[in-house]
Amino acid sequence: MRAAFVTPPPGLAPLTDFHFEPVPGADGLFTLTAAEEPAVRLFLLDAATYVPDYSPHFSAVQRDVLGAHVPEAHLFVVANPGPGGTTVNLAAPIVLDPQTGRCAQLILEGQGYPLRAALAQAA
């Protein structure tokens, strides 16, 4: 599926067009690969599956970033695998409208969510 960011994700400007694909055999794990630069790839986890207690609050402006009539947006966190284990970015989730493929990475301020939470602790 094509994923089109409304603005470039932080650190990835000017990229906005990505391919969003499930990882076979790994429920709730997805890759997000830049269409113009395939070497740029992020791993996304379905927040409801991997961090079910994660419930960030979005401002009215953030809620409207994909459009006022998004019936059901999906929430993902960026996963960062490393030698010490996998961490997830809870401070900047990605919200995706599965109907249109429009998405945004939203920066949460003042909510105390870390940029790098150990996956086991985040769950």
PDB file of C-alpha atoms in Angstrom:
ATOM      1  CA  MET A   1       0.000   0.000   0.000  1.00  0.00           C
ATOM      2  CA  ARG A   2       1.157   3.523  -0.695  1.00  0.00           C
ATOM      3  CA  ALA A   3       1.593   5.768   2.341  1.00  0.00           C
ATOM      4  CA  ALA A   4       1.729   9.506   1.686  1.00  0.00           C
ATOM      5  CA  PHE A   5       2.852  11.746   4.543  1.00  0.00           C
ATOM      6  CA  VAL A   6       1.134  15.113   4.725  1.00  0.00           C
ATOM      7  CA  THR A   7       4.536  16.554   5.687  1.00  0.00           C
ATOM      8  CA  PRO A   8       7.916  14.800   5.652  1.00  0.00           C
ATOM      9  CA  PRO A   9       8.581  12.772   8.798  1.00  0.00           C
ATOM     10  CA  PRO A  10      11.149  14.426  11.079  1.00  0.00           C
ATOM     11  CA  GLY A  11      14.652  13.682   9.825  1.00  0.00           C
ATOM     12  CA  LEU A  12      13.471  12.336   6.464  1.00  0.00           C
ATOM     13  CA  ALA A  13      12.729  15.538   4.519  1.00  0.00           C
ATOM     14  CA  PRO A  14      11.954  15.885   1.676  1.00  0.00           C
ATOM     15  CA  LEU A  15      10.578  12.318   1.501  1.00  0.00           C
ATOM     16  CA  THR A  16       6.795  11.962   1.713  1.00  0.00           C
ATOM     17  CA  ASP A  17       5.944   8.940  -0.477  1.00  0.00           C
ATOM     18  CA  PHE A  18       6.445   5.504   1.082  1.00  0.00           C
ATOM     19  CA  HIS A  19       5.432   1.879   0.627  1.00  0.00           C
ATOM     20  CA  PHE A  20       3.701   0.411   3.690  1.00  0.00           C
ATOM     21  CA  GLU A  21       3.876  -3.389   3.809  1.00  0.00           C
ATOM     22  CA  PRO A  22       3.221  -6.065   6.443  1.00  0.00           C
ATOM     23  CA  VAL A  23       6.164  -8.292   7.364  1.00  0.00           C
ATOM     24  CA  PRO A  24       5.092 -11.866   6.539  1.00  0.00           C
ATOM     25  CA  GLY A  25       4.732 -14.059   9.621  1.00  0.00           C
ATOM     26  CA  ALA A  26       4.990 -11.159  12.082  1.00  0.00           C
ATOM     27  CA  ASP A  27       1.575  -9.927  13.178  1.00  0.00           C
ATOM     28  CA  GLY A  28       1.484  -6.170  13.654  1.00  0.00           C
ATOM     29  CA  LEU A  29       4.962  -5.551  12.194  1.00  0.00           C
ATOM     30  CA  PHE A  30       5.271  -3.434   9.051  1.00  0.00           C
ATOM     31  CA  THR A  31       7.946  -1.833   6.918  1.00  0.00           C
ATOM     32  CA  LEU A  32       7.729   1.720   5.665  1.00  0.00           C
ATOM     33  CA  THR A  33      10.095   2.162   2.716  1.00  0.00           C
ATOM     34  CA  ALA A  34      10.711   5.434   0.891  1.00  0.00           C
ATOM     35  CA  ALA A  35       9.497   5.184  -2.705  1.00  0.00           C
ATOM     36  CA  GLU A  36      12.301   7.385  -4.055  1.00  0.00           C
ATOM     37  CA  GLU A  37      15.064   6.008  -1.801  1.00  0.00           C
ATOM     38  CA  PRO A  38      14.486   2.302  -1.009  1.00  0.00           C
ATOM     39  CA  ALA A  39      17.474   2.296   1.367  1.00  0.00           C
ATOM     40  CA  VAL A  40      15.387   4.461   3.719  1.00  0.00           C
ATOM     41  CA  ARG A  41      13.246   2.021   5.692  1.00  0.00           C
ATOM     42  CA  LEU A  42      11.514   2.143   9.043  1.00  0.00           C
ATOM     43  CA  PHE A  43       9.939  -0.657  11.034  1.00  0.00           C
ATOM     44  CA  LEU A  44       6.501   0.118  12.426  1.00  0.00           C
ATOM     45  CA  LEU A  45       4.587  -1.749  15.099  1.00  0.00           C
ATOM     46  CA  ASP A  46       0.840  -1.663  15.434  1.00  0.00           C
ATOM     47  CA  ALA A  47       0.425   0.152  18.752  1.00  0.00           C
ATOM     48  CA  ALA A  48      -2.731  -1.764  19.689  1.00  0.00           C
ATOM     49  CA  THR A  49      -0.851  -5.064  19.351  1.00  0.00           C
ATOM     50  CA  TYR A  50       2.520  -4.210  20.898  1.00  0.00           C
ATOM     51  CA  VAL A  51       1.767  -1.378  23.344  1.00  0.00           C
ATOM     52  CA  PRO A  52      -1.934  -1.850  24.158  1.00  0.00           C
ATOM     53  CA  ASP A  53      -1.876   0.584  27.098  1.00  0.00           C
ATOM     54  CA  TYR A  54      -0.437   3.368  24.930  1.00  0.00           C
ATOM     55  CA  SER A  55      -3.056   6.091  24.690  1.00  0.00           C
ATOM     56  CA  PRO A  56      -1.581   9.415  23.607  1.00  0.00           C
ATOM     57  CA  HIS A  57      -3.750  12.503  23.509  1.00  0.00           C
ATOM     58  CA  PHE A  58      -3.799  14.501  20.298  1.00  0.00           C
ATOM     59  CA  SER A  59      -4.636  18.178  20.010  1.00  0.00           C
ATOM     60  CA  ALA A  60      -7.485  19.287  17.763  1.00  0.00           C
ATOM     61  CA  VAL A  61      -4.920  20.449  15.195  1.00  0.00           C
ATOM     62  CA  GLN A  62      -3.178  17.051  15.283  1.00  0.00           C
ATOM     63  CA  ARG A  63      -6.483  15.188  14.969  1.00  0.00           C
ATOM     64  CA  ASP A  64      -7.367  17.215  11.882  1.00  0.00           C
ATOM     65  CA  VAL A  65      -4.008  16.776  10.123  1.00  0.00           C
ATOM     66  CA  LEU A  66      -5.323  13.861   8.031  1.00  0.00           C
ATOM     67  CA  GLY A  67      -8.634  15.566   7.440  1.00  0.00           C
ATOM     68  CA  ALA A  68     -11.703  16.089   9.529  1.00  0.00           C
ATOM     69  CA  HIS A  69     -13.506  13.035   8.166  1.00  0.00           C
ATOM     70  CA  VAL A  70     -11.034  10.205   8.776  1.00  0.00           C
ATOM     71  CA  PRO A  71     -13.314   7.382   9.919  1.00  0.00           C
ATOM     72  CA  GLU A  72     -10.662   5.159  11.491  1.00  0.00           C
ATOM     73  CA  ALA A  73      -6.976   6.038  11.651  1.00  0.00           C
ATOM     74  CA  HIS A  74      -4.454   3.425  12.766  1.00  0.00           C
ATOM     75  CA  LEU A  75      -1.702   4.202  15.265  1.00  0.00           C
ATOM     76  CA  PHE A  76       1.859   2.898  14.839  1.00  0.00           C
ATOM     77  CA  VAL A  77       5.119   3.346  16.724  1.00  0.00           C
ATOM     78  CA  VAL A  78       8.540   3.313  15.088  1.00  0.00           C
ATOM     79  CA  ALA A  79      10.639   0.338  16.222  1.00  0.00           C
ATOM     80  CA  ASN A  80      14.429   0.548  16.441  1.00  0.00           C
ATOM     81  CA  PRO A  81      16.063  -2.891  16.658  1.00  0.00           C
ATOM     82  CA  GLY A  82      19.518  -2.893  18.203  1.00  0.00           C
ATOM     83  CA  PRO A  83      22.050  -5.125  19.909  1.00  0.00           C
ATOM     84  CA  GLY A  84      20.590  -4.333  23.346  1.00  0.00           C
ATOM     85  CA  GLY A  85      17.019  -5.033  22.260  1.00  0.00           C
ATOM     86  CA  THR A  86      14.290  -3.226  20.400  1.00  0.00           C
ATOM     87  CA  THR A  87      13.110   0.220  21.440  1.00  0.00           C
ATOM     88  CA  VAL A  88      10.006   2.063  20.294  1.00  0.00           C
ATOM     89  CA  ASN A  89       9.421   5.776  19.844  1.00  0.00           C
ATOM     90  CA  LEU A  90       6.381   6.640  21.927  1.00  0.00           C
ATOM     91  CA  ALA A  91       6.936  10.397  21.604  1.00  0.00           C
ATOM     92  CA  ALA A  92       6.218  10.535  17.868  1.00  0.00           C
ATOM     93  CA  PRO A  93       3.646   7.983  16.678  1.00  0.00           C
ATOM     94  CA  ILE A  94       2.615   7.592  13.061  1.00  0.00           C
ATOM     95  CA  VAL A  95      -1.083   7.855  12.299  1.00  0.00           C
ATOM     96  CA  LEU A  96      -2.322   6.283   9.056  1.00  0.00           C
ATOM     97  CA  ASP A  97      -5.684   6.505   7.326  1.00  0.00           C
ATOM     98  CA  PRO A  98      -6.032   3.000   5.830  1.00  0.00           C
ATOM     99  CA  GLN A  99      -8.647   4.183   3.334  1.00  0.00           C
ATOM    100  CA  THR A 100      -6.496   6.837   1.648  1.00  0.00           C
ATOM    101  CA  GLY A 101      -2.935   5.978   2.716  1.00  0.00           C
ATOM    102  CA  ARG A 102      -2.458   9.517   4.053  1.00  0.00           C
ATOM    103  CA  CYS A 103      -0.353   9.573   7.186  1.00  0.00           C
ATOM    104  CA  ALA A 104       1.498  11.820   9.586  1.00  0.00           C
ATOM    105  CA  GLN A 105       4.096  11.502  12.295  1.00  0.00           C
ATOM    106  CA  LEU A 106       2.770  13.471  15.239  1.00  0.00           C
ATOM    107  CA  ILE A 107       5.075  14.893  17.910  1.00  0.00           C
ATOM    108  CA  LEU A 108       3.637  14.519  21.402  1.00  0.00           C
ATOM    109  CA  GLU A 109       4.715  17.284  23.731  1.00  0.00           C
ATOM    110  CA  GLY A 110       4.286  17.370  27.479  1.00  0.00           C
ATOM    111  CA  GLN A 111       2.930  13.831  27.764  1.00  0.00           C
ATOM    112  CA  GLY A 112       6.065  12.197  29.136  1.00  0.00           C
ATOM    113  CA  TYR A 113       6.422   9.616  26.388  1.00  0.00           C
ATOM    114  CA  PRO A 114      10.054   8.638  25.657  1.00  0.00           C
ATOM    115  CA  LEU A 115      11.787   8.579  22.284  1.00  0.00           C
ATOM    116  CA  ARG A 116      13.323   5.205  23.142  1.00  0.00           C
ATOM    117  CA  ALA A 117      11.288   2.897  25.355  1.00  0.00           C
ATOM    118  CA  ALA A 118      12.386  -0.720  25.632  1.00  0.00           C
ATOM    119  CA  LEU A 119       9.749  -2.741  23.813  1.00  0.00           C
ATOM    120  CA  ALA A 120       9.226  -5.093  26.769  1.00  0.00           C
ATOM    121  CA  GLN A 121       8.742  -2.119  29.112  1.00  0.00           C
ATOM    122  CA  ALA A 122       6.506  -0.242  26.670  1.00  0.00           C
ATOM    123  CA  ALA A 123       4.089  -3.163  26.409  1.00  0.00           C
TER     124      ALA A 123
END
